[in-house]
PDB file of C-alpha atoms in Angstrom:
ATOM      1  CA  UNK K  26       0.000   0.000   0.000  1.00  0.00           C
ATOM      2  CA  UNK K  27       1.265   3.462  -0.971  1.00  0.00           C
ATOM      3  CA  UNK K  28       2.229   5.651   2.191  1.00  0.00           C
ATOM      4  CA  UNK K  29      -0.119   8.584   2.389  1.00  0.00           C
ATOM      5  CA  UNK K  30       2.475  12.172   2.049  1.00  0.00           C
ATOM      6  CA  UNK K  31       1.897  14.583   5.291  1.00  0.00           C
ATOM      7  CA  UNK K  32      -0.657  15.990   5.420  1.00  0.00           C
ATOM      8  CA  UNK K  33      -2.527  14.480   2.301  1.00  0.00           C
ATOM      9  CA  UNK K  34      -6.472  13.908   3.212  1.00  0.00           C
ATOM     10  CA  UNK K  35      -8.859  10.977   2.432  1.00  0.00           C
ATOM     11  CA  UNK K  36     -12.266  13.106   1.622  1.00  0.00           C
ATOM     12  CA  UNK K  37     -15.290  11.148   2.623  1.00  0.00           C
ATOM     13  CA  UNK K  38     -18.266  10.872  -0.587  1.00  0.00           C
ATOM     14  CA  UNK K  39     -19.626  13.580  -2.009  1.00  0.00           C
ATOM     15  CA  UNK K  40     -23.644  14.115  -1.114  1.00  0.00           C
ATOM     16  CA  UNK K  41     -25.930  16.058   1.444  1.00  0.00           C
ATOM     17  CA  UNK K  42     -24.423  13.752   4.600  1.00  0.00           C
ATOM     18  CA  UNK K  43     -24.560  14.983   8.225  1.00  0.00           C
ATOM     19  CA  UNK K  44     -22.647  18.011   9.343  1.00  0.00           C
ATOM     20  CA  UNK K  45     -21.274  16.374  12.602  1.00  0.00           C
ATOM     21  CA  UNK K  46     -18.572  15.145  12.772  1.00  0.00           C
ATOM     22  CA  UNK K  47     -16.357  13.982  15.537  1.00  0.00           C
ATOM     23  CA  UNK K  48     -12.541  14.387  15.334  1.00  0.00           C
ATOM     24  CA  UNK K  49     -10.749  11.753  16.845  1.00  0.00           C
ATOM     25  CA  UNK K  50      -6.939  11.772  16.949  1.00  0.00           C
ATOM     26  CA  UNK K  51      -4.423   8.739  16.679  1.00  0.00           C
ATOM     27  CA  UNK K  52      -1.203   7.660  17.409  1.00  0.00           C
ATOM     28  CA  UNK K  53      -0.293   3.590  17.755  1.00  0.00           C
ATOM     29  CA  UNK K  54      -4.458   2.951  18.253  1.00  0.00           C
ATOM     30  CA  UNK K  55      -4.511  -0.075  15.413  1.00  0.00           C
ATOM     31  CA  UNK K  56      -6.017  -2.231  17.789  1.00  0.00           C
ATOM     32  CA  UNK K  57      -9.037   0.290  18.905  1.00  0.00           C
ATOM     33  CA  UNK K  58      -9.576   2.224  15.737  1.00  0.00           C
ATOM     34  CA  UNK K  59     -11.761  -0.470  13.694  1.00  0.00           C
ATOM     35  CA  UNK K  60     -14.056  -1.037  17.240  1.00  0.00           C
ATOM     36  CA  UNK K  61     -14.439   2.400  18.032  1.00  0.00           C
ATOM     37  CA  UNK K  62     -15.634   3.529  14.708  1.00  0.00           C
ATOM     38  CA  UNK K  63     -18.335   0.376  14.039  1.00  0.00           C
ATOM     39  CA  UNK K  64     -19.919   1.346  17.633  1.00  0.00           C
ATOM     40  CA  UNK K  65     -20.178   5.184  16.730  1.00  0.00           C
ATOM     41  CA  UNK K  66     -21.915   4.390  13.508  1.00  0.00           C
ATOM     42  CA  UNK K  67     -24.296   1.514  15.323  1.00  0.00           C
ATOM     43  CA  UNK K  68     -25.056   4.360  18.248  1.00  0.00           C
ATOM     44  CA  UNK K  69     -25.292   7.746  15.287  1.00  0.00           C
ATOM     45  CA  UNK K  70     -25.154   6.678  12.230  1.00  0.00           C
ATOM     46  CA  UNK K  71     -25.825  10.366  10.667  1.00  0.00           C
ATOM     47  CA  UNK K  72     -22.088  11.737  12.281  1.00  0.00           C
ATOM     48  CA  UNK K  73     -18.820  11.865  10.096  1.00  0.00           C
ATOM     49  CA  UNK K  74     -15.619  11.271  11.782  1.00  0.00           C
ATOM     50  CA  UNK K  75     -12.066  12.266  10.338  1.00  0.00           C
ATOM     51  CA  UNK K  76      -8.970  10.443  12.092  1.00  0.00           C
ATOM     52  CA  UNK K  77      -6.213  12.801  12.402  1.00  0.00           C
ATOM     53  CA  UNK K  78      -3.158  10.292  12.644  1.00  0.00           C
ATOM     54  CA  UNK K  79       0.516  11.569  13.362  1.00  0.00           C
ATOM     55  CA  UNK K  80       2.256   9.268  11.142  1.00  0.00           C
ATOM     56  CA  UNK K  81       1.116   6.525  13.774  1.00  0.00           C
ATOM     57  CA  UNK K  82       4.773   3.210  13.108  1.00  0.00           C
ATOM     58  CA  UNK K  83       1.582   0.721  14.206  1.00  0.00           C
ATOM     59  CA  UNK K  84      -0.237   1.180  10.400  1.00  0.00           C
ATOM     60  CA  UNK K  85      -3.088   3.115  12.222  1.00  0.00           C
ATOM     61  CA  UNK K  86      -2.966   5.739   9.349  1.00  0.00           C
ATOM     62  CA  UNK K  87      -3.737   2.872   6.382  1.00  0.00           C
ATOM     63  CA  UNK K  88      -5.873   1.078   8.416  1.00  0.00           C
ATOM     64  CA  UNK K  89      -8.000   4.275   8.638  1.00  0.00           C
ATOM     65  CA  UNK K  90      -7.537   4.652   4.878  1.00  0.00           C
ATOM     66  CA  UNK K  91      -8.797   1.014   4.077  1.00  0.00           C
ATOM     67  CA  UNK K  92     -11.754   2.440   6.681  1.00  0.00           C
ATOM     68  CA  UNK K  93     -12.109   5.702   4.726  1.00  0.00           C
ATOM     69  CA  UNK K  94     -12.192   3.653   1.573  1.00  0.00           C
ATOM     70  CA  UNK K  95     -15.214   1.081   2.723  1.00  0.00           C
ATOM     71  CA  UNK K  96     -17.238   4.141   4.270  1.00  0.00           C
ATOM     72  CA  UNK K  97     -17.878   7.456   3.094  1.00  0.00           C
ATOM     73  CA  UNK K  98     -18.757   8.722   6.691  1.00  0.00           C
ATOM     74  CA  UNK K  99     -14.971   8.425   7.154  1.00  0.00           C
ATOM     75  CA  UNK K 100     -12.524  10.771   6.228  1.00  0.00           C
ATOM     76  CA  UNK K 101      -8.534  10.566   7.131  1.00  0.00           C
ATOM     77  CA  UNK K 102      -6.167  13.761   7.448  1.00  0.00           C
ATOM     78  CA  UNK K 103      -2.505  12.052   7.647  1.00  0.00           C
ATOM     79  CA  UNK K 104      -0.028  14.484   9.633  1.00  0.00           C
ATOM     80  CA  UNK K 105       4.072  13.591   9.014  1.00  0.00           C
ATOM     81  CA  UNK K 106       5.256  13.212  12.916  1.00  0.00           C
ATOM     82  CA  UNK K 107       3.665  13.154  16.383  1.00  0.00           C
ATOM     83  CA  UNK K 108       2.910  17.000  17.264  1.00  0.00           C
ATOM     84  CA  UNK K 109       0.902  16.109  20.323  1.00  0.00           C
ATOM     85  CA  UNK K 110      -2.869  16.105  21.342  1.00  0.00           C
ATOM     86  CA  UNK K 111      -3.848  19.638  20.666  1.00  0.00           C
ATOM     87  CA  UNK K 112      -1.794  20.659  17.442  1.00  0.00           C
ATOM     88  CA  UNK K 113      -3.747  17.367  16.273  1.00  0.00           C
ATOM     89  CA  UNK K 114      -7.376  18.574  17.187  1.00  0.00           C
ATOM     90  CA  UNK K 115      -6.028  21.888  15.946  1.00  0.00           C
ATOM     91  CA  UNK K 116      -5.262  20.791  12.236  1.00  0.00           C
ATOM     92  CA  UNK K 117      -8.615  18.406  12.669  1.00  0.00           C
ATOM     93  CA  UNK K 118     -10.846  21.546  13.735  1.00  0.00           C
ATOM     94  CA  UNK K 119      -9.537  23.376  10.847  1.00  0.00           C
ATOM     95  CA  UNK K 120     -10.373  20.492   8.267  1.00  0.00           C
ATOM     96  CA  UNK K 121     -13.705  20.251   9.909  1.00  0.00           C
ATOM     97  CA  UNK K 122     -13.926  24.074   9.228  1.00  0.00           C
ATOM     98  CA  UNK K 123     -12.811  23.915   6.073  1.00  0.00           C
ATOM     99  CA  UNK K 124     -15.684  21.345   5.313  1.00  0.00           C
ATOM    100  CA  UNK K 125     -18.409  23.473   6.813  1.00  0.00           C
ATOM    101  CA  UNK K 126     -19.570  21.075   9.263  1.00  0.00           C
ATOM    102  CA  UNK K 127     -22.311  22.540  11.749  1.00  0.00           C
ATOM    103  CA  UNK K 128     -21.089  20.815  15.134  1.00  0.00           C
ATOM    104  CA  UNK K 129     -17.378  19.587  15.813  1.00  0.00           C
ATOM    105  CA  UNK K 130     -16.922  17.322  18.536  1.00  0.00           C
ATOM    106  CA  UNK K 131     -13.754  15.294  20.053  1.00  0.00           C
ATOM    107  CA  UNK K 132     -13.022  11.402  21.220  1.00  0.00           C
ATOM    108  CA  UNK K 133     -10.235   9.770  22.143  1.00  0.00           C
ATOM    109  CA  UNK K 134      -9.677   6.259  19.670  1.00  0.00           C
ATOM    110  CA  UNK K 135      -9.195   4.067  22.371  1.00  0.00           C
ATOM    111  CA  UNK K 136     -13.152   3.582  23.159  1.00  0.00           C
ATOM    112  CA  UNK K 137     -13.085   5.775  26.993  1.00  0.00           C
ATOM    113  CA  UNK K 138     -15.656   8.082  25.430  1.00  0.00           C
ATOM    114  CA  UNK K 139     -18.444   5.643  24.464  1.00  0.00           C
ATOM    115  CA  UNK K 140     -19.932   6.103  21.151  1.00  0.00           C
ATOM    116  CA  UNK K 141     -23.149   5.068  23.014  1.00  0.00           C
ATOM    117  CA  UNK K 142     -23.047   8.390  24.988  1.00  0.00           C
ATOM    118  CA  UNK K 143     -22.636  10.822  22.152  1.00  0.00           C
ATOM    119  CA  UNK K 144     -26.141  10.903  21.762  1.00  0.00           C
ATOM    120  CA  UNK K 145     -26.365  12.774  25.670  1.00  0.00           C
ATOM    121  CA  UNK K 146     -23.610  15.387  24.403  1.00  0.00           C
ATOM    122  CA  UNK K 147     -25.828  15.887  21.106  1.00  0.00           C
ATOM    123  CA  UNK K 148     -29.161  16.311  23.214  1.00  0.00           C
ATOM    124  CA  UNK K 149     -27.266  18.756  25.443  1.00  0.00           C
ATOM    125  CA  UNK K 150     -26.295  21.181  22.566  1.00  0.00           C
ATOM    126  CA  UNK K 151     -29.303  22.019  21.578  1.00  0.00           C
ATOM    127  CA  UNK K 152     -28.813  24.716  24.178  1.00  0.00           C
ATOM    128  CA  UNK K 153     -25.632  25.160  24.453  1.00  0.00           C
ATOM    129  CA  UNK K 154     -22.598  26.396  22.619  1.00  0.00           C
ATOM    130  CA  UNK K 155     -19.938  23.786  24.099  1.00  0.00           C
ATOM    131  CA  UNK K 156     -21.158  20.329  25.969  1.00  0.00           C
ATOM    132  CA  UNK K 157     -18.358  18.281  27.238  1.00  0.00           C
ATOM    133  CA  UNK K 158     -18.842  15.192  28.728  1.00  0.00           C
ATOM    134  CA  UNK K 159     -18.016  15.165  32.094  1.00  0.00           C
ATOM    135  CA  UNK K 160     -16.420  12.537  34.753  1.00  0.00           C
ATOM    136  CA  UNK K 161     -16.560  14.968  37.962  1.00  0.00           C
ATOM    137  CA  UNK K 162     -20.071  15.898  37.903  1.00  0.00           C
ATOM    138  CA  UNK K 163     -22.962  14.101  39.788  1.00  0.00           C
ATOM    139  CA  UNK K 164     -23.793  10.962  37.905  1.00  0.00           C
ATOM    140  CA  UNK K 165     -20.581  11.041  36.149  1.00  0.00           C
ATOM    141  CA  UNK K 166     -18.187   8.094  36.835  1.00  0.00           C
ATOM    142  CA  UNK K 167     -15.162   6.080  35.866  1.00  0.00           C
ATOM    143  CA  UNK K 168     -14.347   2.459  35.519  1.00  0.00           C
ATOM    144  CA  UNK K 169     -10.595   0.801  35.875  1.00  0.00           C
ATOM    145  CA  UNK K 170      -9.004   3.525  37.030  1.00  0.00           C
ATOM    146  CA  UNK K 171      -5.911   3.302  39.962  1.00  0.00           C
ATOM    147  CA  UNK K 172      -6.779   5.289  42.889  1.00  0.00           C
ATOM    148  CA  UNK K 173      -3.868   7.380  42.158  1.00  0.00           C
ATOM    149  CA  UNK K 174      -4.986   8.189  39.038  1.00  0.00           C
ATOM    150  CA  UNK K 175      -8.528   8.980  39.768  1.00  0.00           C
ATOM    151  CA  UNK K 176      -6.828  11.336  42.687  1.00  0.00           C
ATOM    152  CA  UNK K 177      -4.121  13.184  40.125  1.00  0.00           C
ATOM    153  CA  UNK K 178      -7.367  14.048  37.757  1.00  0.00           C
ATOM    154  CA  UNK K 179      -9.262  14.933  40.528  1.00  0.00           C
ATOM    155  CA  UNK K 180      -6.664  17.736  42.027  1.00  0.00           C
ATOM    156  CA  UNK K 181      -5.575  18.861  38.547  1.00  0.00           C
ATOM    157  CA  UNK K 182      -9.351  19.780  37.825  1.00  0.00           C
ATOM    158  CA  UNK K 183      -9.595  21.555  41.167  1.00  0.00           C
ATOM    159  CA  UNK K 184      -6.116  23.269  40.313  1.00  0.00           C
ATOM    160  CA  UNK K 185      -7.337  24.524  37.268  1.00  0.00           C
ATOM    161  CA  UNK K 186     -10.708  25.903  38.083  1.00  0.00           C
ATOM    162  CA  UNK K 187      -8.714  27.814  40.857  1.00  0.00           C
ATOM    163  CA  UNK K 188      -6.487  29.289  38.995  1.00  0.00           C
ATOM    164  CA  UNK K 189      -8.627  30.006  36.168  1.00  0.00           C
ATOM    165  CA  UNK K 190     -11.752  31.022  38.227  1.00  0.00           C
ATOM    166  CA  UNK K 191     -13.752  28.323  35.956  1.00  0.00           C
ATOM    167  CA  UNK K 192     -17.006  26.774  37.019  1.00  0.00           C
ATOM    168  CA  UNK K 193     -16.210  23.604  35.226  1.00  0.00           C
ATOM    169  CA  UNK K 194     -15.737  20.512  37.301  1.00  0.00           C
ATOM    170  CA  UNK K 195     -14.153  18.501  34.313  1.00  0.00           C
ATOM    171  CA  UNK K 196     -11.856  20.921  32.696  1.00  0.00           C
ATOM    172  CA  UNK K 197     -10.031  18.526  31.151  1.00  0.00           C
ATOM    173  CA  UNK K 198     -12.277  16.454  29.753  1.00  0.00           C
ATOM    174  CA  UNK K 199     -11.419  15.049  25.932  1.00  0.00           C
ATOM    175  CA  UNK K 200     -15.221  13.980  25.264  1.00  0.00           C
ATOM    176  CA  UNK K 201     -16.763  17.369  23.577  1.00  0.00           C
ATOM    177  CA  UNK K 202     -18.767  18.745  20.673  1.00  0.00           C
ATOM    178  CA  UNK K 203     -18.586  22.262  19.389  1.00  0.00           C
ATOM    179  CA  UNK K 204     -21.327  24.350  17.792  1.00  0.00           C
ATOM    180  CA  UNK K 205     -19.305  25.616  14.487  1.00  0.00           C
ATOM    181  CA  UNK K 206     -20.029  29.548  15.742  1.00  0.00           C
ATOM    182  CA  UNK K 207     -18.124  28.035  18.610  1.00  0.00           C
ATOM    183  CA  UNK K 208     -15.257  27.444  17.531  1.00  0.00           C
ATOM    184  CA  UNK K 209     -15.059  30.474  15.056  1.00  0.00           C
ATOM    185  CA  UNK K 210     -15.024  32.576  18.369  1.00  0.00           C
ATOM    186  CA  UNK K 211     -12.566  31.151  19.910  1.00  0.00           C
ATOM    187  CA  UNK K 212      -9.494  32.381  17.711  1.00  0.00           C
ATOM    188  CA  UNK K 213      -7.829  29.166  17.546  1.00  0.00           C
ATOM    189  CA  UNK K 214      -5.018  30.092  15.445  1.00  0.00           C
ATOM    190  CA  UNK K 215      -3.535  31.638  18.634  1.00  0.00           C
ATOM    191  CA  UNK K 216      -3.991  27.914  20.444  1.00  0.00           C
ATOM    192  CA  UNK K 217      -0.099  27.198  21.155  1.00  0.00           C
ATOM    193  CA  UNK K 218      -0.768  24.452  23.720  1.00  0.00           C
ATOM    194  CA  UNK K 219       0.373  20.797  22.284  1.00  0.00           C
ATOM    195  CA  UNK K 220      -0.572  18.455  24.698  1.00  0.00           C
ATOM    196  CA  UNK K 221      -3.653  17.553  26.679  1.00  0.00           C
ATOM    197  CA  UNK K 222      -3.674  21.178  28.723  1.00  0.00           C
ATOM    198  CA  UNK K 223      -5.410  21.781  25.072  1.00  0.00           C
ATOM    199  CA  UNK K 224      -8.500  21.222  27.038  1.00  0.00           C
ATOM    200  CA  UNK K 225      -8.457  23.278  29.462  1.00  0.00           C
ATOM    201  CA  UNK K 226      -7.175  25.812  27.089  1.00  0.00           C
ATOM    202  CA  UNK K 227     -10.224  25.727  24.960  1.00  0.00           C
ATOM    203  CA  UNK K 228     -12.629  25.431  28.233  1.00  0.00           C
ATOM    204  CA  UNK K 229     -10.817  28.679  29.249  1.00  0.00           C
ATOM    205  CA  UNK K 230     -11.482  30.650  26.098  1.00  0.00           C
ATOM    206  CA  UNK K 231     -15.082  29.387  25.608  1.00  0.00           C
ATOM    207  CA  UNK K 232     -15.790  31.127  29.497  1.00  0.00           C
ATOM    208  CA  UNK K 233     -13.983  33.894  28.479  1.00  0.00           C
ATOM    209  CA  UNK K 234     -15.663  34.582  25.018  1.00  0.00           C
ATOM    210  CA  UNK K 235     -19.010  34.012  26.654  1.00  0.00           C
ATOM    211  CA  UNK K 236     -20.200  31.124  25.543  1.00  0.00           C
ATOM    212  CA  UNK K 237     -22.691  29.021  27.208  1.00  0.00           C
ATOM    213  CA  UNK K 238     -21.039  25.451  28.385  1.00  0.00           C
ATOM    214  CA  UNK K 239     -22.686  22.336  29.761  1.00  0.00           C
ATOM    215  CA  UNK K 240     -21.497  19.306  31.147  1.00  0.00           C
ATOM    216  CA  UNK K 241     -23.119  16.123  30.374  1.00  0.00           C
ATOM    217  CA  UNK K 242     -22.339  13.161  33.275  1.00  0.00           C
ATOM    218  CA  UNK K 243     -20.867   9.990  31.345  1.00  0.00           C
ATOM    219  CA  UNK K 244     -18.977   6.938  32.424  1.00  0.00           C
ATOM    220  CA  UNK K 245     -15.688   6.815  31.340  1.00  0.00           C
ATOM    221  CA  UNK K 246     -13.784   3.657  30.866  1.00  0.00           C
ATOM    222  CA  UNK K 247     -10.056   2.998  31.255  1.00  0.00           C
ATOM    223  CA  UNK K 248      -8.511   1.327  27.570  1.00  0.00           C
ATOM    224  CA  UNK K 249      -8.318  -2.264  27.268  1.00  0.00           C
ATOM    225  CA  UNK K 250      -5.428  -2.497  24.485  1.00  0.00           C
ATOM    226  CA  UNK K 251      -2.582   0.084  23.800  1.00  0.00           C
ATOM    227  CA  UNK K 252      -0.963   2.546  25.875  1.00  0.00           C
ATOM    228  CA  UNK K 253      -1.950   5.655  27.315  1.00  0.00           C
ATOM    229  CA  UNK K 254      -0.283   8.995  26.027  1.00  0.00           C
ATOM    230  CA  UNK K 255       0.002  10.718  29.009  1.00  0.00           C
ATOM    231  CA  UNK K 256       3.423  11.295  30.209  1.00  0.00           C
ATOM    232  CA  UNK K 257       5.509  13.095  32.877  1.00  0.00           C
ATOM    233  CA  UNK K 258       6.167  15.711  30.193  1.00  0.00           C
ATOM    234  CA  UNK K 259       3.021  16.428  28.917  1.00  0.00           C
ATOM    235  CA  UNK K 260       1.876  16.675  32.815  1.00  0.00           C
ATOM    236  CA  UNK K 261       4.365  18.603  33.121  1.00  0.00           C
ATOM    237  CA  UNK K 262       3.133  21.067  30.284  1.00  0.00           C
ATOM    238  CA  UNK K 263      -0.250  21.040  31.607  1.00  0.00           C
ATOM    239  CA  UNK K 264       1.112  22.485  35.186  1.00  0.00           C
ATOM    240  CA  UNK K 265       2.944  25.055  33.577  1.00  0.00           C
ATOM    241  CA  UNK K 266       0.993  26.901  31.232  1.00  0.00           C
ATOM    242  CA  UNK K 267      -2.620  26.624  33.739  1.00  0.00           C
ATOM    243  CA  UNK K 268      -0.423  28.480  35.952  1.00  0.00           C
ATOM    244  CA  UNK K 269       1.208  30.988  33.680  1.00  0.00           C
ATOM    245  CA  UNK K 270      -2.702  31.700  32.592  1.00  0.00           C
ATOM    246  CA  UNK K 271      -3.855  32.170  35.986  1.00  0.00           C
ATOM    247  CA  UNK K 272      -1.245  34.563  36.891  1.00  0.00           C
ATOM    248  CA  UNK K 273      -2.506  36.196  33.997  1.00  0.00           C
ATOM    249  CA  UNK K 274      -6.096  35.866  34.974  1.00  0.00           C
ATOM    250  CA  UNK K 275      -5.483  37.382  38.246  1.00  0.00           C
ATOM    251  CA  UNK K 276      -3.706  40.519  36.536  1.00  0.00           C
ATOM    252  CA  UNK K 277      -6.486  40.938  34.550  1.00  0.00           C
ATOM    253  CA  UNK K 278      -8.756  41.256  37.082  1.00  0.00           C
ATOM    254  CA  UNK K 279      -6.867  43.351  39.524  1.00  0.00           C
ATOM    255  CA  UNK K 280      -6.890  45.776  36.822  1.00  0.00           C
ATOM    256  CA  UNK K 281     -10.812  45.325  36.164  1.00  0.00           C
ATOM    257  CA  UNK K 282     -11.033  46.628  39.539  1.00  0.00           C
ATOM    258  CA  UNK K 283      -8.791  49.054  40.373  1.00  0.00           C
ATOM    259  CA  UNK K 284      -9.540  51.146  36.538  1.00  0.00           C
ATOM    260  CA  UNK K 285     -12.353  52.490  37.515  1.00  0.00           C
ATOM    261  CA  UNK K 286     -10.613  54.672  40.707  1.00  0.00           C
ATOM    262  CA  UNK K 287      -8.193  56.303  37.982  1.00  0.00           C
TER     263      UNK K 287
END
């Protein structure tokens, strides 16, 4: 099989298909990619999805080809090296932009966001601009996770809505859908964050920019195959840049209120 060049896309059909469509990012996820996309279409089988895959060594990106290939609902944007998390959702938003889809949502490949609940995250944006679906909020849960790990999430979540003055109890939540509008507003070409502080980056400037966001209670369910692509270093990212912003975010509001006495 030829080797797709960077950045080369696999278009889905032509026709009047659905304008939702979920961008879900790869790296190594071979053995989830083929299972998560046959549940999505059994659970909504009106949404598009285009794989965003960073040049995955596991054949992720031709598998999703030889997926594109069998079903037009599939479409495949093929990126040259791993960038990271964000700068993939990033080039996938734009796509998704470009194509002039109404709603743009996120999922992970590696089947913790359950195709099955998509359809509580598309209920939920009916009146809203942003619905993520949240872990941390009554009747959310989690299944397989390490104490530890359910404890880090936990205190990185309360970290960030501190220092960001956010409302959100899942901040960094990867389980989302976007009104279009959304997105427009939320000058993404200034998005420099790579790795998964993306979310809480784009959480940040939908508060910010005024938009209305909801949080839809799901259970979320540790992978069975592959590895996770959280490391020290991208943790380490995250920690850095929330608090750089809410230095920032305190600034800004010391001078909201001490302009009006000059």
């Amino acid at each position: 099989m030829t080797v797709p060049s960077p950045d080369q896309v696999t278009r889905p059909g032509s026709g009047t298909g659905p304008r939702t469509v979920m961008v879900v990012p790869t790296y190594n996820e071979a053995e989830n990619l083929e299972a998560l996309l046959s549940r999505l279409h059994r659970a909504e089988p009106d949404v598009h999805v285009l794989v965003v895959d960073d040049a995955s060594p596991d054949g992720t990106g031709a598998l999703a080809d030889a997926l594109a290939t069998a079903d037009e609902r599939v479409s495949v944007l093929h990126r040259g090296a791993k960038q990271g998390l964000g700068a993939a959702y990033l080039a996938g938003f734009a796509r998704a932009l470009e194509q002039e889809y109404d709603v743009i949502g996120e999922m992970d490949a590696d089947g913790s966001h359950q195709p099955e609940q998509l359809a509580l995250l598309r209920a939920a944006l009916a009146d809203a601009d942003v619905a993520i679906g949240s872990r941390w909020v009554p009747g959310g849960s989690i299944v397989n996770w390490p104490r530890r790990r359910e404890w880090l999430s936990r205190a990185g979540n309360a970290y960030t809505r501190a220092m960001l003055g956010l409302d959100i109890r899942d901040v960094t939540a990867g389980f989302r859908l976007y009104r279009r509008t959304a997105l427009e507003e939320l000058a993404l070409e200034g998005v420099a964050s790579l790795g998964y502080v993306f979310q809480a980056d784009l959480a940040y400037r939908a508060v910010r920019a005024g938009l209305r966001v909801v949080e839809v209670p799901i259970e979320f369910v540790e992978r069975v195959r592959g590895e996770s692509k959280m490391t020290p270093t991208v943790a380490a990212e995250s920690l850095r840049r929330i608090t750089a912003w809410g230095v920032a975010e305190r600034g800004r509001r010391w001078k909201q209120r001490v302009a009006p006495g000059r």
